[in-house]
Short mmCIF file of C-alpha atoms in Angstrom, two decimals:
data_model
loop_
_atom_site.label_atom_id
_atom_site.label_comp_id
_atom_site.label_asym_id
_atom_site.label_seq_id
_atom_site.Cartn_x
_atom_site.Cartn_y
_atom_site.Cartn_z
CA UNK F 1 0.06 -0.02 0.00
CA UNK F 2 1.36 3.56 -0.81
CA UNK F 3 2.13 5.77 2.11
CA UNK F 4 1.43 9.45 2.13
CA UNK F 5 4.08 11.94 2.99
CA UNK F 6 1.54 14.45 3.70
CA UNK F 7 -2.51 15.05 4.16
CA UNK F 8 -4.95 17.05 4.82
CA UNK F 9 -8.25 15.52 6.47
CA UNK F 10 -11.21 17.72 6.67
CA UNK F 11 -9.25 20.86 7.08
CA UNK F 12 -10.89 24.55 6.72
CA UNK F 13 -9.54 27.95 7.32
CA UNK F 14 -11.95 30.90 7.49
CA UNK F 15 -11.45 34.17 6.26
CA UNK F 16 -13.79 37.43 6.24
CA UNK F 17 -14.84 36.87 2.57
CA UNK F 18 -13.58 33.31 2.01
CA UNK F 19 -13.69 29.75 3.32
CA UNK F 20 -11.10 26.91 2.54
CA UNK F 21 -12.69 23.52 2.93
CA UNK F 22 -13.23 20.99 4.33
CA UNK F 23 -11.16 19.56 2.18
CA UNK F 24 -9.22 16.27 1.98
CA UNK F 25 -5.94 15.86 0.43
CA UNK F 26 -3.13 13.05 0.14
CA UNK F 27 0.43 13.73 -1.40
CA UNK F 28 1.51 9.93 -1.77
CA UNK F 29 5.32 9.06 -1.35
CA UNK F 30 6.97 8.92 -4.59
CA UNK F 31 4.36 10.96 -6.57
CA UNK F 32 4.05 14.42 -7.77
CA UNK F 33 0.63 15.74 -6.74
CA UNK F 34 -0.50 19.02 -9.14
CA UNK F 35 -2.83 21.61 -7.43
CA UNK F 36 -4.93 23.56 -9.60
CA UNK F 37 -7.48 26.12 -9.47
CA UNK F 38 -8.15 29.65 -10.39
CA UNK F 39 -6.65 32.84 -8.47
CA UNK F 40 -8.13 32.88 -5.12
CA UNK F 41 -9.34 29.35 -4.89
CA UNK F 42 -7.09 28.77 -1.55
CA UNK F 43 -3.94 26.97 -3.62
CA UNK F 44 -1.34 29.18 -1.69
CA UNK F 45 -3.72 28.72 1.67
CA UNK F 46 -3.49 25.06 1.27
CA UNK F 47 0.12 24.99 1.28
CA UNK F 48 0.80 27.12 3.81
CA UNK F 49 -1.20 25.03 5.93
CA UNK F 50 0.54 22.11 4.95
CA UNK F 51 4.01 23.69 5.69
CA UNK F 52 3.19 25.19 9.01
CA UNK F 53 3.02 28.68 7.70
CA UNK F 54 -0.82 28.96 8.36
CA UNK F 55 -2.90 27.16 10.98
CA UNK F 56 -5.98 25.36 10.15
CA UNK F 57 -9.29 26.44 11.89
CA UNK F 58 -10.45 22.63 11.43
CA UNK F 59 -9.16 19.51 10.77
CA UNK F 60 -5.73 17.52 11.06
CA UNK F 61 -2.42 18.03 9.12
CA UNK F 62 -0.03 15.19 8.85
CA UNK F 63 3.53 15.94 7.39
CA UNK F 64 5.82 13.31 7.03
CA UNK F 65 4.56 11.47 10.05
CA UNK F 66 4.30 14.07 12.40
CA UNK F 67 2.48 17.75 12.13
CA UNK F 68 3.75 20.65 10.71
CA UNK F 69 4.43 22.30 14.16
CA UNK F 70 6.89 19.88 14.31
CA UNK F 71 10.46 21.65 13.65
CA UNK F 72 12.14 18.39 12.64
CA UNK F 73 9.48 17.45 10.17
CA UNK F 74 9.34 21.25 8.60
CA UNK F 75 13.23 20.76 8.38
CA UNK F 76 12.97 17.68 5.74
CA UNK F 77 10.51 20.05 3.23
CA UNK F 78 11.71 21.94 0.74
CA UNK F 79 9.28 24.96 0.21
CA UNK F 80 9.13 27.76 -2.74
CA UNK F 81 6.49 30.23 -2.57
CA UNK F 82 5.51 32.50 -5.16
CA UNK F 83 5.26 35.61 -3.29
CA UNK F 84 8.49 34.95 -0.98
CA UNK F 85 12.04 35.22 -1.63
CA UNK F 86 15.60 35.85 -0.31
CA UNK F 87 16.40 39.32 -0.02
CA UNK F 88 17.21 40.86 -3.38
CA UNK F 89 20.67 42.43 -2.54
CA UNK F 90 21.98 38.95 -1.75
CA UNK F 91 24.16 36.64 -3.84
CA UNK F 92 23.68 32.91 -4.04
CA UNK F 93 26.68 32.49 -2.40
CA UNK F 94 25.73 34.68 1.04
CA UNK F 95 22.21 32.87 0.63
CA UNK F 96 24.51 29.51 0.44
CA UNK F 97 25.61 30.55 4.14
CA UNK F 98 22.65 31.59 5.78
CA UNK F 99 20.82 28.40 4.77
CA UNK F 100 23.72 26.47 6.22
CA UNK F 101 23.56 28.24 9.33
CA UNK F 102 19.90 27.44 9.62
CA UNK F 103 19.99 23.38 8.52
CA UNK F 104 23.52 22.83 9.90
CA UNK F 105 24.45 18.93 9.21
CA UNK F 106 21.45 18.52 6.53
CA UNK F 107 22.85 21.49 4.53
CA UNK F 108 24.79 20.12 1.70
CA UNK F 109 27.04 23.00 0.27
CA UNK F 110 28.59 20.52 -2.53
CA UNK F 111 24.87 20.03 -3.99
CA UNK F 112 24.10 23.24 -3.79
CA UNK F 113 26.94 24.63 -5.70
CA UNK F 114 26.46 21.70 -8.21
CA UNK F 115 22.82 23.00 -8.67
CA UNK F 116 24.18 26.49 -9.03
CA UNK F 117 26.66 25.28 -11.89
CA UNK F 118 23.61 23.37 -13.46
CA UNK F 119 21.51 26.31 -13.57
CA UNK F 120 24.10 28.81 -14.54
CA UNK F 121 23.83 31.02 -11.85
CA UNK F 122 27.00 33.22 -10.68
CA UNK F 123 27.40 32.51 -6.87
CA UNK F 124 28.76 36.19 -6.56
CA UNK F 125 26.14 37.81 -8.52
CA UNK F 126 23.23 39.80 -6.77
CA UNK F 127 19.60 38.43 -7.15
CA UNK F 128 18.34 41.91 -8.21
CA UNK F 129 20.45 41.42 -11.27
CA UNK F 130 18.73 37.84 -11.95
CA UNK F 131 15.76 37.53 -13.99
CA UNK F 132 12.30 36.00 -12.92
CA UNK F 133 13.61 32.67 -13.92
CA UNK F 134 17.13 32.76 -12.76
CA UNK F 135 15.46 33.74 -9.02
CA UNK F 136 13.29 30.50 -9.63
CA UNK F 137 16.10 28.70 -10.04
CA UNK F 138 17.89 30.00 -7.00
CA UNK F 139 15.00 29.34 -5.05
CA UNK F 140 14.65 25.60 -5.94
CA UNK F 141 18.51 25.28 -5.47
CA UNK F 142 17.99 26.53 -2.12
CA UNK F 143 14.98 24.32 -1.33
CA UNK F 144 16.62 20.86 -2.55
CA UNK F 145 20.19 21.27 -1.00
CA UNK F 146 19.33 19.99 2.20
CA UNK F 147 17.85 16.51 0.75
CA UNK F 148 14.17 17.15 1.52
CA UNK F 149 11.85 14.45 1.59
CA UNK F 150 8.99 16.58 -0.04
CA UNK F 151 8.80 19.69 -2.19
CA UNK F 152 6.10 22.17 -1.57
CA UNK F 153 5.99 24.53 -4.66
CA UNK F 154 4.02 27.51 -5.75
CA UNK F 155 3.91 28.37 -9.31
CA UNK F 156 7.36 27.39 -10.12
CA UNK F 157 6.92 27.84 -13.57
CA UNK F 158 4.92 30.77 -13.73
CA UNK F 159 6.03 33.45 -16.26
CA UNK F 160 9.13 31.33 -17.60
CA UNK F 161 9.85 30.54 -21.20
CA UNK F 162 9.32 27.02 -22.44
CA UNK F 163 13.21 26.06 -22.26
CA UNK F 164 13.45 26.75 -18.64
CA UNK F 165 9.83 25.51 -17.78
CA UNK F 166 11.44 22.38 -19.21
CA UNK F 167 14.79 22.36 -17.39
CA UNK F 168 13.05 22.78 -14.15
CA UNK F 169 10.48 19.90 -14.98
CA UNK F 170 13.33 17.61 -15.96
CA UNK F 171 14.82 18.74 -12.43
CA UNK F 172 11.34 17.22 -10.77
CA UNK F 173 11.28 14.27 -12.45
CA UNK F 174 15.04 13.64 -11.57
CA UNK F 175 13.99 14.14 -7.83
CA UNK F 176 10.94 12.21 -7.87
CA UNK F 177 13.19 9.01 -9.16
CA UNK F 178 13.92 8.30 -5.29
CA UNK F 179 10.40 6.79 -3.89
CA UNK F 180 11.06 8.59 -0.57
CA UNK F 181 10.36 11.46 -2.55
CA UNK F 182 7.44 13.49 -3.19
CA UNK F 183 6.04 16.90 -4.71
CA UNK F 184 2.98 18.85 -4.17
CA UNK F 185 2.87 21.64 -6.84
CA UNK F 186 0.65 24.10 -7.43
CA UNK F 187 0.12 25.82 -11.28
CA UNK F 188 -1.68 27.37 -13.45
CA UNK F 189 0.29 26.19 -16.23
CA UNK F 190 -1.66 22.60 -16.46
CA UNK F 191 0.24 21.40 -19.90
CA UNK F 192 3.28 21.35 -17.49
CA UNK F 193 1.44 19.37 -14.73
CA UNK F 194 0.13 17.08 -17.94
CA UNK F 195 3.80 15.92 -18.42
CA UNK F 196 4.80 15.39 -14.67
CA UNK F 197 1.80 14.89 -12.15
CA UNK F 198 0.94 11.52 -11.19
CA UNK F 199 -2.29 13.00 -9.91
CA UNK F 200 -4.41 16.43 -10.02
CA UNK F 201 -6.24 18.03 -7.40
CA UNK F 202 -8.41 20.52 -8.43
CA UNK F 203 -9.68 23.30 -5.84
CA UNK F 204 -12.58 25.60 -6.66
CA UNK F 205 -13.87 28.58 -5.00
CA UNK F 206 -12.26 26.83 -1.59
CA UNK F 207 -13.70 23.37 -2.11
CA UNK F 208 -11.66 20.15 -3.40
CA UNK F 209 -14.00 19.10 -6.18
CA UNK F 210 -11.73 16.18 -7.05
CA UNK F 211 -8.42 14.42 -6.59
CA UNK F 212 -7.83 12.18 -9.57
CA UNK F 213 -5.11 9.86 -11.07
CA UNK F 214 -3.73 12.25 -14.14
CA UNK F 215 -3.51 9.28 -16.60
CA UNK F 216 -7.09 7.86 -15.66
CA UNK F 217 -8.51 11.49 -16.11
CA UNK F 218 -6.73 12.29 -19.80
CA UNK F 219 -7.66 8.48 -20.99
CA UNK F 220 -11.20 8.28 -19.70
CA UNK F 221 -12.58 11.79 -20.35
CA UNK F 222 -13.63 13.55 -23.50
CA UNK F 223 -15.11 16.85 -24.91
CA UNK F 224 -18.05 15.84 -26.98
CA UNK F 225 -19.61 17.89 -29.93
CA UNK F 226 -22.77 16.94 -30.74
CA UNK F 227 -26.62 17.43 -31.30
CA UNK F 228 -28.92 17.32 -28.60
CA UNK F 229 -30.61 14.37 -29.77
CA UNK F 230 -27.24 12.36 -30.13
CA UNK F 231 -26.53 13.46 -26.46
CA UNK F 232 -29.83 12.17 -25.06
CA UNK F 233 -29.14 8.62 -26.47
CA UNK F 234 -26.01 8.32 -24.47
CA UNK F 235 -26.35 6.01 -21.00
CA UNK F 236 -27.00 7.86 -17.70
CA UNK F 237 -24.01 9.03 -16.08
CA UNK F 238 -21.87 9.44 -18.96
CA UNK F 239 -22.12 12.99 -19.51
CA UNK F 240 -20.73 15.03 -16.86
CA UNK F 241 -21.75 18.43 -17.77
CA UNK F 242 -23.17 19.89 -21.03
CA UNK F 243 -22.72 23.66 -22.63
CA UNK F 244 -25.58 24.08 -25.02
CA UNK F 245 -25.40 26.78 -28.06
CA UNK F 246 -26.54 27.73 -31.42
CA UNK F 247 -24.81 25.23 -33.29
CA UNK F 248 -25.14 22.14 -30.92
CA UNK F 249 -23.99 20.82 -27.47
CA UNK F 250 -20.26 20.66 -26.08
CA UNK F 251 -20.31 18.34 -23.56
CA UNK F 252 -17.65 16.57 -20.96
CA UNK F 253 -18.41 13.01 -21.30
CA UNK F 254 -16.54 9.80 -19.22
CA UNK F 255 -15.72 6.67 -20.98
CA UNK F 256 -14.49 8.60 -24.07
CA UNK F 257 -13.92 5.09 -26.10
CA UNK F 258 -17.21 3.98 -25.62
CA UNK F 259 -18.74 7.31 -26.59
CA UNK F 260 -16.91 7.41 -29.85
CA UNK F 261 -18.02 3.88 -30.41
CA UNK F 262 -21.92 4.99 -29.60
CA UNK F 263 -21.82 7.94 -31.71
CA UNK F 264 -19.12 7.70 -34.62
CA UNK F 265 -20.04 10.46 -36.68
CA UNK F 266 -19.85 12.92 -33.51
CA UNK F 267 -16.35 14.41 -33.03
CA UNK F 268 -15.02 13.49 -29.31
CA UNK F 269 -11.78 15.08 -28.67
CA UNK F 270 -9.48 14.07 -25.74
CA UNK F 271 -9.89 16.06 -22.92
CA UNK F 272 -7.57 18.46 -21.29
CA UNK F 273 -6.93 19.42 -17.61
CA UNK F 274 -8.34 22.94 -18.51
CA UNK F 275 -11.53 21.25 -20.12
CA UNK F 276 -12.05 19.16 -17.18
CA UNK F 277 -11.71 22.12 -14.42
CA UNK F 278 -14.16 24.20 -16.73
CA UNK F 279 -16.85 21.79 -16.97
CA UNK F 280 -16.60 20.61 -13.64
CA UNK F 281 -16.69 24.28 -11.99
CA UNK F 282 -19.60 24.65 -14.23
CA UNK F 283 -21.53 21.87 -13.30
CA UNK F 284 -20.81 22.22 -9.85
CA UNK F 285 -22.20 25.92 -9.39
CA UNK F 286 -25.82 24.88 -11.25
#
């Protein structure tokens, strides 16, 4: 049975104009979980609860066999938040010395230096002279250099060019080769998640609508374009949600291969994560 490196059970967080949860989310060992959702859905709040930055109002949080309040557990997590970075006047070398003082024996200076070299980062150059992509690479190098068992990453590829995004995704895939390692990764770039994630968790307006195996989602779901009459002939439960227009129906369907066989003249394209999100959210709001 696959063990979990982290889990949220019935977690809630209440703000004046927003409520997160209750949500149940699991990060299995040896996997990458992609957390998706629109702006303001609660993704960053979820990551901060998991890492102990924010305390939940209800529910249970497990982190590497302990709790986020446990300093020993937090020390085994590598974290990169989109809205948090090092002081811009510092150099990578200075950051490395600060991190070494923080993590002590766990800090791997040789690994940190190797990552800086791999990313083409000058240890003596100040962060304020780096591009956004270079700053993200530096944050990742710092997050990885104390041999964490779990990476928690908030939009690590946002705003990066395709080449740089590819480099970072390759790094994630290398990291996850150790089955003790796991990644919880929030991103608006669902095409990145389609490349590397093992499962997808979809947050919508503070609620977790689903957490499903990515390959099963992409294989099972389709976007069907057909007439109302064709749609009504499909078995119950196959159609997840439908949008009707002047030129017919567009529907998210399960069992795509069976739908294609039942309606050979209709167009049923494989669904992307974006498609599944927009149809699921629309159904949920009705």
